[in-house]
Amino acid sequence: MKKKSFVSIADLSKETIIRLMKKTEFFEENPNQKLLDGKICATLFFEPSTRTRLSFETAVNRLGGKVIGFSDVATTSSSKGETLKDTIKMVSNYADLIIMRHYLDGAACYASEVTDVPIINAGDGANQHPSQTVLDIYSIYKTQGRLENLTITMVGDLKYGRTVHSLIEGMSHFNPRFYFIAPEELKLPDIYKQWLEEHKIPFEECIEFSEEIINQSDILYMTRVQRERFTDLIEYEKVKNVYILKNSMLEKSKPNLRILHPLPRVNEIDNDVDDNPKAYYFDQARNGVYARQAIICDVLGIN
């Protein structure tokens, strides 16, 4: 299979997503494989990360590959003024695959255009987080037993939340219904609402985080308000604790409801929710290793 990059969830067909689900399921059952023997994967994280970087590195290690790279841009030549193009071209000399997180929208797409080495987008600004979407969809499939005809409620930072943007596109193949709950300052951008309308996907926007909507949901996707996306900290302080999920709010929710969160969590989910069997966010994070094993093998053309 031809090597390819993985930069946007929009590039994936329904069939590709289903194939990745099957591969992810395989790696959950068989995580230790020597499929990357002799391969070197570079992790270039120009922006802080815990789960994404560690799960990618765990995925490479479990597949028998080697990891090089950095997690602190201050220790690299970028801090001396090296361009992204030069960094990518330089690292391409050393690695078979580049896994990159960057603070600029579109950086992964640009990187894929300046090198023949496959690029995996580990998050680019407020744009996309496609590997998170694969693990999110797998988590939905595992907890619901299906992907079709689900009601998904997204809460919090829908303006800058790249995981939200990617998941909307990823789930669009499966006839979903969406509820979007956000303050005016963090509403879903119009471009995504127009896209949903063009694809005839039903959605409703709300400001109030009500139990009525929770009780209609199959998936409750919580997000944190991202301080790093704000240039005005007064605006951040105004909205940072606007929605907090409490255990009492789940009393009449559907038995199959599961709570997802891309993490890290700040204040948007009370700690008492953690013991509720409907809380799935820590299991969701574990699924990230298997999903990223599937993505790495798919990108490198390894069956």
JSON list of N, CA and C in Angstrom, two decimals, residues 8-80:
[
{"chain": "A", "resi": 8, "resn": "SER", "atom": "N", "xyz": [-6.22, 15.09, 8.33]},
{"chain": "A", "resi": 8, "resn": "SER", "atom": "CA", "xyz": [-7.57, 15.60, 8.58]},
{"chain": "A", "resi": 8, "resn": "SER", "atom": "C", "xyz": [-8.57, 14.46, 8.57]},
{"chain": "A", "resi": 9, "resn": "ILE", "atom": "N", "xyz": [-9.52, 14.51, 9.48]},
{"chain": "A", "resi": 9, "resn": "ILE", "atom": "CA", "xyz": [-10.56, 13.48, 9.52]},
{"chain": "A", "resi": 9, "resn": "ILE", "atom": "C", "xyz": [-11.43, 13.57, 8.27]},
{"chain": "A", "resi": 10, "resn": "ALA", "atom": "N", "xyz": [-11.44, 14.74, 7.63]},
{"chain": "A", "resi": 10, "resn": "ALA", "atom": "CA", "xyz": [-12.24, 14.92, 6.41]},
{"chain": "A", "resi": 10, "resn": "ALA", "atom": "C", "xyz": [-11.72, 14.06, 5.26]},
{"chain": "A", "resi": 11, "resn": "ASP", "atom": "N", "xyz": [-10.47, 13.61, 5.37]},
{"chain": "A", "resi": 11, "resn": "ASP", "atom": "CA", "xyz": [-9.88, 12.78, 4.32]},
{"chain": "A", "resi": 11, "resn": "ASP", "atom": "C", "xyz": [-10.33, 11.32, 4.42]},
{"chain": "A", "resi": 12, "resn": "LEU", "atom": "N", "xyz": [-11.01, 10.96, 5.50]},
{"chain": "A", "resi": 12, "resn": "LEU", "atom": "CA", "xyz": [-11.36, 9.56, 5.74]},
{"chain": "A", "resi": 12, "resn": "LEU", "atom": "C", "xyz": [-12.79, 9.28, 5.30]},
{"chain": "A", "resi": 13, "resn": "SER", "atom": "N", "xyz": [-12.95, 8.26, 4.49]},
{"chain": "A", "resi": 13, "resn": "SER", "atom": "CA", "xyz": [-14.29, 7.81, 4.10]},
{"chain": "A", "resi": 13, "resn": "SER", "atom": "C", "xyz": [-14.90, 6.99, 5.22]},
{"chain": "A", "resi": 14, "resn": "LYS", "atom": "N", "xyz": [-16.19, 6.72, 5.10]},
{"chain": "A", "resi": 14, "resn": "LYS", "atom": "CA", "xyz": [-16.86, 5.85, 6.07]},
{"chain": "A", "resi": 14, "resn": "LYS", "atom": "C", "xyz": [-16.18, 4.48, 6.12]},
{"chain": "A", "resi": 15, "resn": "GLU", "atom": "N", "xyz": [-15.82, 3.97, 4.96]},
{"chain": "A", "resi": 15, "resn": "GLU", "atom": "CA", "xyz": [-15.18, 2.66, 4.89]},
{"chain": "A", "resi": 15, "resn": "GLU", "atom": "C", "xyz": [-13.82, 2.66, 5.59]},
{"chain": "A", "resi": 16, "resn": "THR", "atom": "N", "xyz": [-13.08, 3.76, 5.43]},
{"chain": "A", "resi": 16, "resn": "THR", "atom": "CA", "xyz": [-11.77, 3.86, 6.09]},
{"chain": "A", "resi": 16, "resn": "THR", "atom": "C", "xyz": [-11.93, 3.91, 7.60]},
{"chain": "A", "resi": 17, "resn": "ILE", "atom": "N", "xyz": [-12.92, 4.66, 8.07]},
{"chain": "A", "resi": 17, "resn": "ILE", "atom": "CA", "xyz": [-13.16, 4.74, 9.52]},
{"chain": "A", "resi": 17, "resn": "ILE", "atom": "C", "xyz": [-13.52, 3.36, 10.07]},
{"chain": "A", "resi": 18, "resn": "ILE", "atom": "N", "xyz": [-14.38, 2.65, 9.38]},
{"chain": "A", "resi": 18, "resn": "ILE", "atom": "CA", "xyz": [-14.75, 1.30, 9.84]},
{"chain": "A", "resi": 18, "resn": "ILE", "atom": "C", "xyz": [-13.53, 0.38, 9.84]},
{"chain": "A", "resi": 19, "resn": "ARG", "atom": "N", "xyz": [-12.68, 0.52, 8.81]},
{"chain": "A", "resi": 19, "resn": "ARG", "atom": "CA", "xyz": [-11.46, -0.30, 8.77]},
{"chain": "A", "resi": 19, "resn": "ARG", "atom": "C", "xyz": [-10.55, 0.01, 9.96]},
{"chain": "A", "resi": 20, "resn": "LEU", "atom": "N", "xyz": [-10.44, 1.30, 10.30]},
{"chain": "A", "resi": 20, "resn": "LEU", "atom": "CA", "xyz": [-9.62, 1.69, 11.45]},
{"chain": "A", "resi": 20, "resn": "LEU", "atom": "C", "xyz": [-10.22, 1.18, 12.76]},
{"chain": "A", "resi": 21, "resn": "MET", "atom": "N", "xyz": [-11.55, 1.12, 12.84]},
{"chain": "A", "resi": 21, "resn": "MET", "atom": "CA", "xyz": [-12.19, 0.56, 14.03]},
{"chain": "A", "resi": 21, "resn": "MET", "atom": "C", "xyz": [-11.81, -0.91, 14.21]},
{"chain": "A", "resi": 22, "resn": "LYS", "atom": "N", "xyz": [-11.79, -1.65, 13.11]},
{"chain": "A", "resi": 22, "resn": "LYS", "atom": "CA", "xyz": [-11.45, -3.07, 13.17]},
{"chain": "A", "resi": 22, "resn": "LYS", "atom": "C", "xyz": [-9.98, -3.26, 13.55]},
{"chain": "A", "resi": 23, "resn": "LYS", "atom": "N", "xyz": [-9.11, -2.39, 13.00]},
{"chain": "A", "resi": 23, "resn": "LYS", "atom": "CA", "xyz": [-7.69, -2.46, 13.36]},
{"chain": "A", "resi": 23, "resn": "LYS", "atom": "C", "xyz": [-7.48, -2.10, 14.83]},
{"chain": "A", "resi": 24, "resn": "THR", "atom": "N", "xyz": [-8.20, -1.10, 15.31]},
{"chain": "A", "resi": 24, "resn": "THR", "atom": "CA", "xyz": [-8.08, -0.69, 16.71]},
{"chain": "A", "resi": 24, "resn": "THR", "atom": "C", "xyz": [-8.52, -1.83, 17.62]},
{"chain": "A", "resi": 25, "resn": "GLU", "atom": "N", "xyz": [-9.61, -2.47, 17.26]},
{"chain": "A", "resi": 25, "resn": "GLU", "atom": "CA", "xyz": [-10.10, -3.61, 18.04]},
{"chain": "A", "resi": 25, "resn": "GLU", "atom": "C", "xyz": [-9.06, -4.73, 18.07]},
{"chain": "A", "resi": 26, "resn": "PHE", "atom": "N", "xyz": [-8.40, -4.97, 16.94]},
{"chain": "A", "resi": 26, "resn": "PHE", "atom": "CA", "xyz": [-7.35, -5.99, 16.87]},
{"chain": "A", "resi": 26, "resn": "PHE", "atom": "C", "xyz": [-6.21, -5.66, 17.83]},
{"chain": "A", "resi": 27, "resn": "PHE", "atom": "N", "xyz": [-5.78, -4.40, 17.83]},
{"chain": "A", "resi": 27, "resn": "PHE", "atom": "CA", "xyz": [-4.65, -4.02, 18.69]},
{"chain": "A", "resi": 27, "resn": "PHE", "atom": "C", "xyz": [-5.03, -3.99, 20.17]},
{"chain": "A", "resi": 28, "resn": "GLU", "atom": "N", "xyz": [-6.30, -3.74, 20.46]},
{"chain": "A", "resi": 28, "resn": "GLU", "atom": "CA", "xyz": [-6.71, -3.85, 21.87]},
{"chain": "A", "resi": 28, "resn": "GLU", "atom": "C", "xyz": [-6.56, -5.29, 22.35]},
{"chain": "A", "resi": 29, "resn": "GLU", "atom": "N", "xyz": [-6.88, -6.23, 21.48]},
{"chain": "A", "resi": 29, "resn": "GLU", "atom": "CA", "xyz": [-6.76, -7.65, 21.85]},
{"chain": "A", "resi": 29, "resn": "GLU", "atom": "C", "xyz": [-5.33, -8.16, 21.72]},
{"chain": "A", "resi": 30, "resn": "ASN", "atom": "N", "xyz": [-4.53, -7.53, 20.85]},
{"chain": "A", "resi": 30, "resn": "ASN", "atom": "CA", "xyz": [-3.16, -7.98, 20.58]},
{"chain": "A", "resi": 30, "resn": "ASN", "atom": "C", "xyz": [-2.22, -6.78, 20.53]},
{"chain": "A", "resi": 31, "resn": "PRO", "atom": "N", "xyz": [-1.96, -6.12, 21.66]},
{"chain": "A", "resi": 31, "resn": "PRO", "atom": "CA", "xyz": [-1.22, -4.85, 21.61]},
{"chain": "A", "resi": 31, "resn": "PRO", "atom": "C", "xyz": [0.26, -4.97, 21.27]},
{"chain": "A", "resi": 32, "resn": "ASN", "atom": "N", "xyz": [0.88, -6.09, 21.59]},
{"chain": "A", "resi": 32, "resn": "ASN", "atom": "CA", "xyz": [2.32, -6.22, 21.39]},
{"chain": "A", "resi": 32, "resn": "ASN", "atom": "C", "xyz": [2.62, -6.96, 20.08]},
{"chain": "A", "resi": 33, "resn": "GLN", "atom": "N", "xyz": [3.04, -6.19, 19.09]},
{"chain": "A", "resi": 33, "resn": "GLN", "atom": "CA", "xyz": [3.34, -6.73, 17.77]},
{"chain": "A", "resi": 33, "resn": "GLN", "atom": "C", "xyz": [4.68, -6.15, 17.31]},
{"chain": "A", "resi": 34, "resn": "LYS", "atom": "N", "xyz": [5.41, -6.89, 16.50]},
{"chain": "A", "resi": 34, "resn": "LYS", "atom": "CA", "xyz": [6.69, -6.41, 15.98]},
{"chain": "A", "resi": 34, "resn": "LYS", "atom": "C", "xyz": [6.55, -5.93, 14.55]},
{"chain": "A", "resi": 35, "resn": "LEU", "atom": "N", "xyz": [5.55, -5.09, 14.33]},
{"chain": "A", "resi": 35, "resn": "LEU", "atom": "CA", "xyz": [5.25, -4.64, 12.97]},
{"chain": "A", "resi": 35, "resn": "LEU", "atom": "C", "xyz": [6.11, -3.46, 12.53]},
{"chain": "A", "resi": 36, "resn": "LEU", "atom": "N", "xyz": [6.75, -2.77, 13.49]},
{"chain": "A", "resi": 36, "resn": "LEU", "atom": "CA", "xyz": [7.59, -1.62, 13.16]},
{"chain": "A", "resi": 36, "resn": "LEU", "atom": "C", "xyz": [9.06, -1.91, 13.38]},
{"chain": "A", "resi": 37, "resn": "ASP", "atom": "N", "xyz": [9.43, -3.16, 13.36]},
{"chain": "A", "resi": 37, "resn": "ASP", "atom": "CA", "xyz": [10.83, -3.52, 13.56]},
{"chain": "A", "resi": 37, "resn": "ASP", "atom": "C", "xyz": [11.70, -2.82, 12.51]},
{"chain": "A", "resi": 38, "resn": "GLY", "atom": "N", "xyz": [12.70, -2.07, 12.97]},
{"chain": "A", "resi": 38, "resn": "GLY", "atom": "CA", "xyz": [13.57, -1.34, 12.06]},
{"chain": "A", "resi": 38, "resn": "GLY", "atom": "C", "xyz": [13.07, 0.03, 11.66]},
{"chain": "A", "resi": 39, "resn": "LYS", "atom": "N", "xyz": [11.87, 0.42, 12.12]},
{"chain": "A", "resi": 39, "resn": "LYS", "atom": "CA", "xyz": [11.29, 1.73, 11.78]},
{"chain": "A", "resi": 39, "resn": "LYS", "atom": "C", "xyz": [11.57, 2.75, 12.89]},
{"chain": "A", "resi": 40, "resn": "ILE", "atom": "N", "xyz": [11.79, 3.99, 12.49]},
{"chain": "A", "resi": 40, "resn": "ILE", "atom": "CA", "xyz": [12.00, 5.09, 13.43]},
{"chain": "A", "resi": 40, "resn": "ILE", "atom": "C", "xyz": [10.89, 6.11, 13.24]},
{"chain": "A", "resi": 41, "resn": "CYS", "atom": "N", "xyz": [10.21, 6.48, 14.32]},
{"chain": "A", "resi": 41, "resn": "CYS", "atom": "CA", "xyz": [9.12, 7.45, 14.31]},
{"chain": "A", "resi": 41, "resn": "CYS", "atom": "C", "xyz": [9.54, 8.68, 15.10]},
{"chain": "A", "resi": 42, "resn": "ALA", "atom": "N", "xyz": [9.40, 9.85, 14.49]},
{"chain": "A", "resi": 42, "resn": "ALA", "atom": "CA", "xyz": [9.75, 11.11, 15.15]},
{"chain": "A", "resi": 42, "resn": "ALA", "atom": "C", "xyz": [8.50, 11.77, 15.70]},
{"chain": "A", "resi": 43, "resn": "THR", "atom": "N", "xyz": [8.54, 12.14, 16.98]},
{"chain": "A", "resi": 43, "resn": "THR", "atom": "CA", "xyz": [7.42, 12.88, 17.59]},
{"chain": "A", "resi": 43, "resn": "THR", "atom": "C", "xyz": [7.87, 14.32, 17.79]},
{"chain": "A", "resi": 44, "resn": "LEU", "atom": "N", "xyz": [7.26, 15.23, 17.05]},
{"chain": "A", "resi": 44, "resn": "LEU", "atom": "CA", "xyz": [7.60, 16.65, 17.10]},
{"chain": "A", "resi": 44, "resn": "LEU", "atom": "C", "xyz": [6.44, 17.40, 17.74]},
{"chain": "A", "resi": 45, "resn": "PHE", "atom": "N", "xyz": [6.58, 17.76, 19.00]},
{"chain": "A", "resi": 45, "resn": "PHE", "atom": "CA", "xyz": [5.49, 18.41, 19.73]},
{"chain": "A", "resi": 45, "resn": "PHE", "atom": "C", "xyz": [5.87, 19.85, 20.03]},
{"chain": "A", "resi": 46, "resn": "PHE", "atom": "N", "xyz": [5.37, 20.74, 19.16]},
{"chain": "A", "resi": 46, "resn": "PHE", "atom": "CA", "xyz": [5.62, 22.17, 19.30]},
{"chain": "A", "resi": 46, "resn": "PHE", "atom": "C", "xyz": [4.66, 22.78, 20.33]},
{"chain": "A", "resi": 47, "resn": "GLU", "atom": "N", "xyz": [3.78, 21.98, 20.88]},
{"chain": "A", "resi": 47, "resn": "GLU", "atom": "CA", "xyz": [2.77, 22.43, 21.84]},
{"chain": "A", "resi": 47, "resn": "GLU", "atom": "C", "xyz": [2.68, 21.36, 22.92]},
{"chain": "A", "resi": 48, "resn": "PRO", "atom": "N", "xyz": [2.42, 21.74, 24.18]},
{"chain": "A", "resi": 48, "resn": "PRO", "atom": "CA", "xyz": [2.42, 20.76, 25.27]},
{"chain": "A", "resi": 48, "resn": "PRO", "atom": "C", "xyz": [1.39, 19.65, 25.07]},
{"chain": "A", "resi": 49, "resn": "SER", "atom": "N", "xyz": [1.75, 18.45, 25.54]},
{"chain": "A", "resi": 49, "resn": "SER", "atom": "CA", "xyz": [0.85, 17.30, 25.45]},
{"chain": "A", "resi": 49, "resn": "SER", "atom": "C", "xyz": [1.30, 16.25, 26.46]},
{"chain": "A", "resi": 50, "resn": "THR", "atom": "N", "xyz": [0.33, 15.56, 27.03]},
{"chain": "A", "resi": 50, "resn": "THR", "atom": "CA", "xyz": [0.64, 14.41, 27.88]},
{"chain": "A", "resi": 50, "resn": "THR", "atom": "C", "xyz": [0.11, 13.15, 27.22]},
{"chain": "A", "resi": 51, "resn": "ARG", "atom": "N", "xyz": [-1.23, 13.03, 27.14]},
{"chain": "A", "resi": 51, "resn": "ARG", "atom": "CA", "xyz": [-1.85, 11.82, 26.63]},
{"chain": "A", "resi": 51, "resn": "ARG", "atom": "C", "xyz": [-1.49, 11.52, 25.18]},
{"chain": "A", "resi": 52, "resn": "THR", "atom": "N", "xyz": [-1.59, 12.52, 24.32]},
{"chain": "A", "resi": 52, "resn": "THR", "atom": "CA", "xyz": [-1.36, 12.26, 22.90]},
{"chain": "A", "resi": 52, "resn": "THR", "atom": "C", "xyz": [0.08, 11.82, 22.66]},
{"chain": "A", "resi": 53, "resn": "ARG", "atom": "N", "xyz": [1.04, 12.55, 23.20]},
{"chain": "A", "resi": 53, "resn": "ARG", "atom": "CA", "xyz": [2.45, 12.19, 22.97]},
{"chain": "A", "resi": 53, "resn": "ARG", "atom": "C", "xyz": [2.77, 10.82, 23.57]},
{"chain": "A", "resi": 54, "resn": "LEU", "atom": "N", "xyz": [2.37, 10.61, 24.83]},
{"chain": "A", "resi": 54, "resn": "LEU", "atom": "CA", "xyz": [2.72, 9.34, 25.48]},
{"chain": "A", "resi": 54, "resn": "LEU", "atom": "C", "xyz": [2.00, 8.16, 24.83]},
{"chain": "A", "resi": 55, "resn": "SER", "atom": "N", "xyz": [0.77, 8.36, 24.40]},
{"chain": "A", "resi": 55, "resn": "SER", "atom": "CA", "xyz": [0.06, 7.24, 23.77]},
{"chain": "A", "resi": 55, "resn": "SER", "atom": "C", "xyz": [0.65, 6.92, 22.40]},
{"chain": "A", "resi": 56, "resn": "PHE", "atom": "N", "xyz": [1.08, 7.94, 21.65]},
{"chain": "A", "resi": 56, "resn": "PHE", "atom": "CA", "xyz": [1.76, 7.68, 20.38]},
{"chain": "A", "resi": 56, "resn": "PHE", "atom": "C", "xyz": [3.08, 6.95, 20.62]},
{"chain": "A", "resi": 57, "resn": "GLU", "atom": "N", "xyz": [3.85, 7.39, 21.61]},
{"chain": "A", "resi": 57, "resn": "GLU", "atom": "CA", "xyz": [5.13, 6.75, 21.89]},
{"chain": "A", "resi": 57, "resn": "GLU", "atom": "C", "xyz": [4.93, 5.33, 22.40]},
{"chain": "A", "resi": 58, "resn": "THR", "atom": "N", "xyz": [3.89, 5.12, 23.21]},
{"chain": "A", "resi": 58, "resn": "THR", "atom": "CA", "xyz": [3.57, 3.76, 23.66]},
{"chain": "A", "resi": 58, "resn": "THR", "atom": "C", "xyz": [3.17, 2.89, 22.48]},
{"chain": "A", "resi": 59, "resn": "ALA", "atom": "N", "xyz": [2.38, 3.46, 21.57]},
{"chain": "A", "resi": 59, "resn": "ALA", "atom": "CA", "xyz": [1.95, 2.71, 20.38]},
{"chain": "A", "resi": 59, "resn": "ALA", "atom": "C", "xyz": [3.16, 2.27, 19.56]},
{"chain": "A", "resi": 60, "resn": "VAL", "atom": "N", "xyz": [4.12, 3.18, 19.34]},
{"chain": "A", "resi": 60, "resn": "VAL", "atom": "CA", "xyz": [5.32, 2.83, 18.57]},
{"chain": "A", "resi": 60, "resn": "VAL", "atom": "C", "xyz": [6.11, 1.75, 19.28]},
{"chain": "A", "resi": 61, "resn": "ASN", "atom": "N", "xyz": [6.29, 1.91, 20.60]},
{"chain": "A", "resi": 61, "resn": "ASN", "atom": "CA", "xyz": [7.05, 0.92, 21.37]},
{"chain": "A", "resi": 61, "resn": "ASN", "atom": "C", "xyz": [6.39, -0.45, 21.35]},
{"chain": "A", "resi": 62, "resn": "ARG", "atom": "N", "xyz": [5.06, -0.48, 21.48]},
{"chain": "A", "resi": 62, "resn": "ARG", "atom": "CA", "xyz": [4.36, -1.77, 21.47]},
{"chain": "A", "resi": 62, "resn": "ARG", "atom": "C", "xyz": [4.42, -2.42, 20.09]},
{"chain": "A", "resi": 63, "resn": "LEU", "atom": "N", "xyz": [4.63, -1.61, 19.06]},
{"chain": "A", "resi": 63, "resn": "LEU", "atom": "CA", "xyz": [4.74, -2.14, 17.70]},
{"chain": "A", "resi": 63, "resn": "LEU", "atom": "C", "xyz": [6.19, -2.49, 17.34]},
{"chain": "A", "resi": 64, "resn": "GLY", "atom": "N", "xyz": [7.11, -2.28, 18.28]},
{"chain": "A", "resi": 64, "resn": "GLY", "atom": "CA", "xyz": [8.49, -2.67, 18.05]},
{"chain": "A", "resi": 64, "resn": "GLY", "atom": "C", "xyz": [9.34, -1.64, 17.34]},
{"chain": "A", "resi": 65, "resn": "GLY", "atom": "N", "xyz": [8.85, -0.38, 17.24]},
{"chain": "A", "resi": 65, "resn": "GLY", "atom": "CA", "xyz": [9.63, 0.67, 16.59]},
{"chain": "A", "resi": 65, "resn": "GLY", "atom": "C", "xyz": [10.44, 1.47, 17.58]},
{"chain": "A", "resi": 66, "resn": "LYS", "atom": "N", "xyz": [11.18, 2.46, 17.07]},
{"chain": "A", "resi": 66, "resn": "LYS", "atom": "CA", "xyz": [11.98, 3.36, 17.89]},
{"chain": "A", "resi": 66, "resn": "LYS", "atom": "C", "xyz": [11.42, 4.77, 17.78]},
{"chain": "A", "resi": 67, "resn": "VAL", "atom": "N", "xyz": [11.56, 5.55, 18.86]},
{"chain": "A", "resi": 67, "resn": "VAL", "atom": "CA", "xyz": [11.04, 6.92, 18.90]},
{"chain": "A", "resi": 67, "resn": "VAL", "atom": "C", "xyz": [12.19, 7.90, 19.07]},
{"chain": "A", "resi": 68, "resn": "ILE", "atom": "N", "xyz": [12.19, 8.95, 18.23]},
{"chain": "A", "resi": 68, "resn": "ILE", "atom": "CA", "xyz": [13.05, 10.10, 18.45]},
{"chain": "A", "resi": 68, "resn": "ILE", "atom": "C", "xyz": [12.15, 11.33, 18.46]},
{"chain": "A", "resi": 69, "resn": "GLY", "atom": "N", "xyz": [12.69, 12.48, 18.85]},
{"chain": "A", "resi": 69, "resn": "GLY", "atom": "CA", "xyz": [11.87, 13.69, 18.79]},
{"chain": "A", "resi": 69, "resn": "GLY", "atom": "C", "xyz": [12.03, 14.58, 19.98]},
{"chain": "A", "resi": 70, "resn": "PHE", "atom": "N", "xyz": [11.06, 15.48, 20.16]},
{"chain": "A", "resi": 70, "resn": "PHE", "atom": "CA", "xyz": [11.11, 16.43, 21.27]},
{"chain": "A", "resi": 70, "resn": "PHE", "atom": "C", "xyz": [9.71, 16.74, 21.76]},
{"chain": "A", "resi": 71, "resn": "SER", "atom": "N", "xyz": [9.63, 17.14, 23.02]},
{"chain": "A", "resi": 71, "resn": "SER", "atom": "CA", "xyz": [8.35, 17.55, 23.62]},
{"chain": "A", "resi": 71, "resn": "SER", "atom": "C", "xyz": [8.43, 18.98, 24.14]},
{"chain": "A", "resi": 72, "resn": "ASP", "atom": "N", "xyz": [9.59, 19.63, 23.97]},
{"chain": "A", "resi": 72, "resn": "ASP", "atom": "CA", "xyz": [9.78, 21.00, 24.42]},
{"chain": "A", "resi": 72, "resn": "ASP", "atom": "C", "xyz": [10.47, 21.77, 23.30]},
{"chain": "A", "resi": 73, "resn": "VAL", "atom": "N", "xyz": [9.72, 22.63, 22.64]},
{"chain": "A", "resi": 73, "resn": "VAL", "atom": "CA", "xyz": [10.26, 23.35, 21.48]},
{"chain": "A", "resi": 73, "resn": "VAL", "atom": "C", "xyz": [11.41, 24.26, 21.87]},
{"chain": "A", "resi": 74, "resn": "ALA", "atom": "N", "xyz": [11.50, 24.63, 23.15]},
{"chain": "A", "resi": 74, "resn": "ALA", "atom": "CA", "xyz": [12.57, 25.52, 23.60]},
{"chain": "A", "resi": 74, "resn": "ALA", "atom": "C", "xyz": [13.94, 24.87, 23.48]},
{"chain": "A", "resi": 75, "resn": "THR", "atom": "N", "xyz": [13.97, 23.55, 23.41]},
{"chain": "A", "resi": 75, "resn": "THR", "atom": "CA", "xyz": [15.24, 22.83, 23.31]},
{"chain": "A", "resi": 75, "resn": "THR", "atom": "C", "xyz": [15.64, 22.55, 21.86]},
{"chain": "A", "resi": 76, "resn": "THR", "atom": "N", "xyz": [14.88, 23.06, 20.90]},
{"chain": "A", "resi": 76, "resn": "THR", "atom": "CA", "xyz": [15.14, 22.76, 19.49]},
{"chain": "A", "resi": 76, "resn": "THR", "atom": "C", "xyz": [15.63, 23.99, 18.74]},
{"chain": "A", "resi": 77, "resn": "SER", "atom": "N", "xyz": [16.01, 23.79, 17.50]},
{"chain": "A", "resi": 77, "resn": "SER", "atom": "CA", "xyz": [16.48, 24.91, 16.67]},
{"chain": "A", "resi": 77, "resn": "SER", "atom": "C", "xyz": [15.35, 25.85, 16.28]},
{"chain": "A", "resi": 78, "resn": "SER", "atom": "N", "xyz": [14.11, 25.44, 16.50]},
{"chain": "A", "resi": 78, "resn": "SER", "atom": "CA", "xyz": [12.98, 26.37, 16.26]},
{"chain": "A", "resi": 78, "resn": "SER", "atom": "C", "xyz": [13.11, 27.60, 17.14]},
{"chain": "A", "resi": 79, "resn": "SER", "atom": "N", "xyz": [13.66, 27.40, 18.34]},
{"chain": "A", "resi": 79, "resn": "SER", "atom": "CA", "xyz": [13.84, 28.53, 19.26]},
{"chain": "A", "resi": 79, "resn": "SER", "atom": "C", "xyz": [14.90, 29.49, 18.74]},
{"chain": "A", "resi": 80, "resn": "LYS", "atom": "N", "xyz": [15.71, 29.03, 17.78]},
{"chain": "A", "resi": 80, "resn": "LYS", "atom": "CA", "xyz": [16.73, 29.89, 17.17]},
{"chain": "A", "resi": 80, "resn": "LYS", "atom": "C", "xyz": [16.23, 30.56, 15.89]}
]
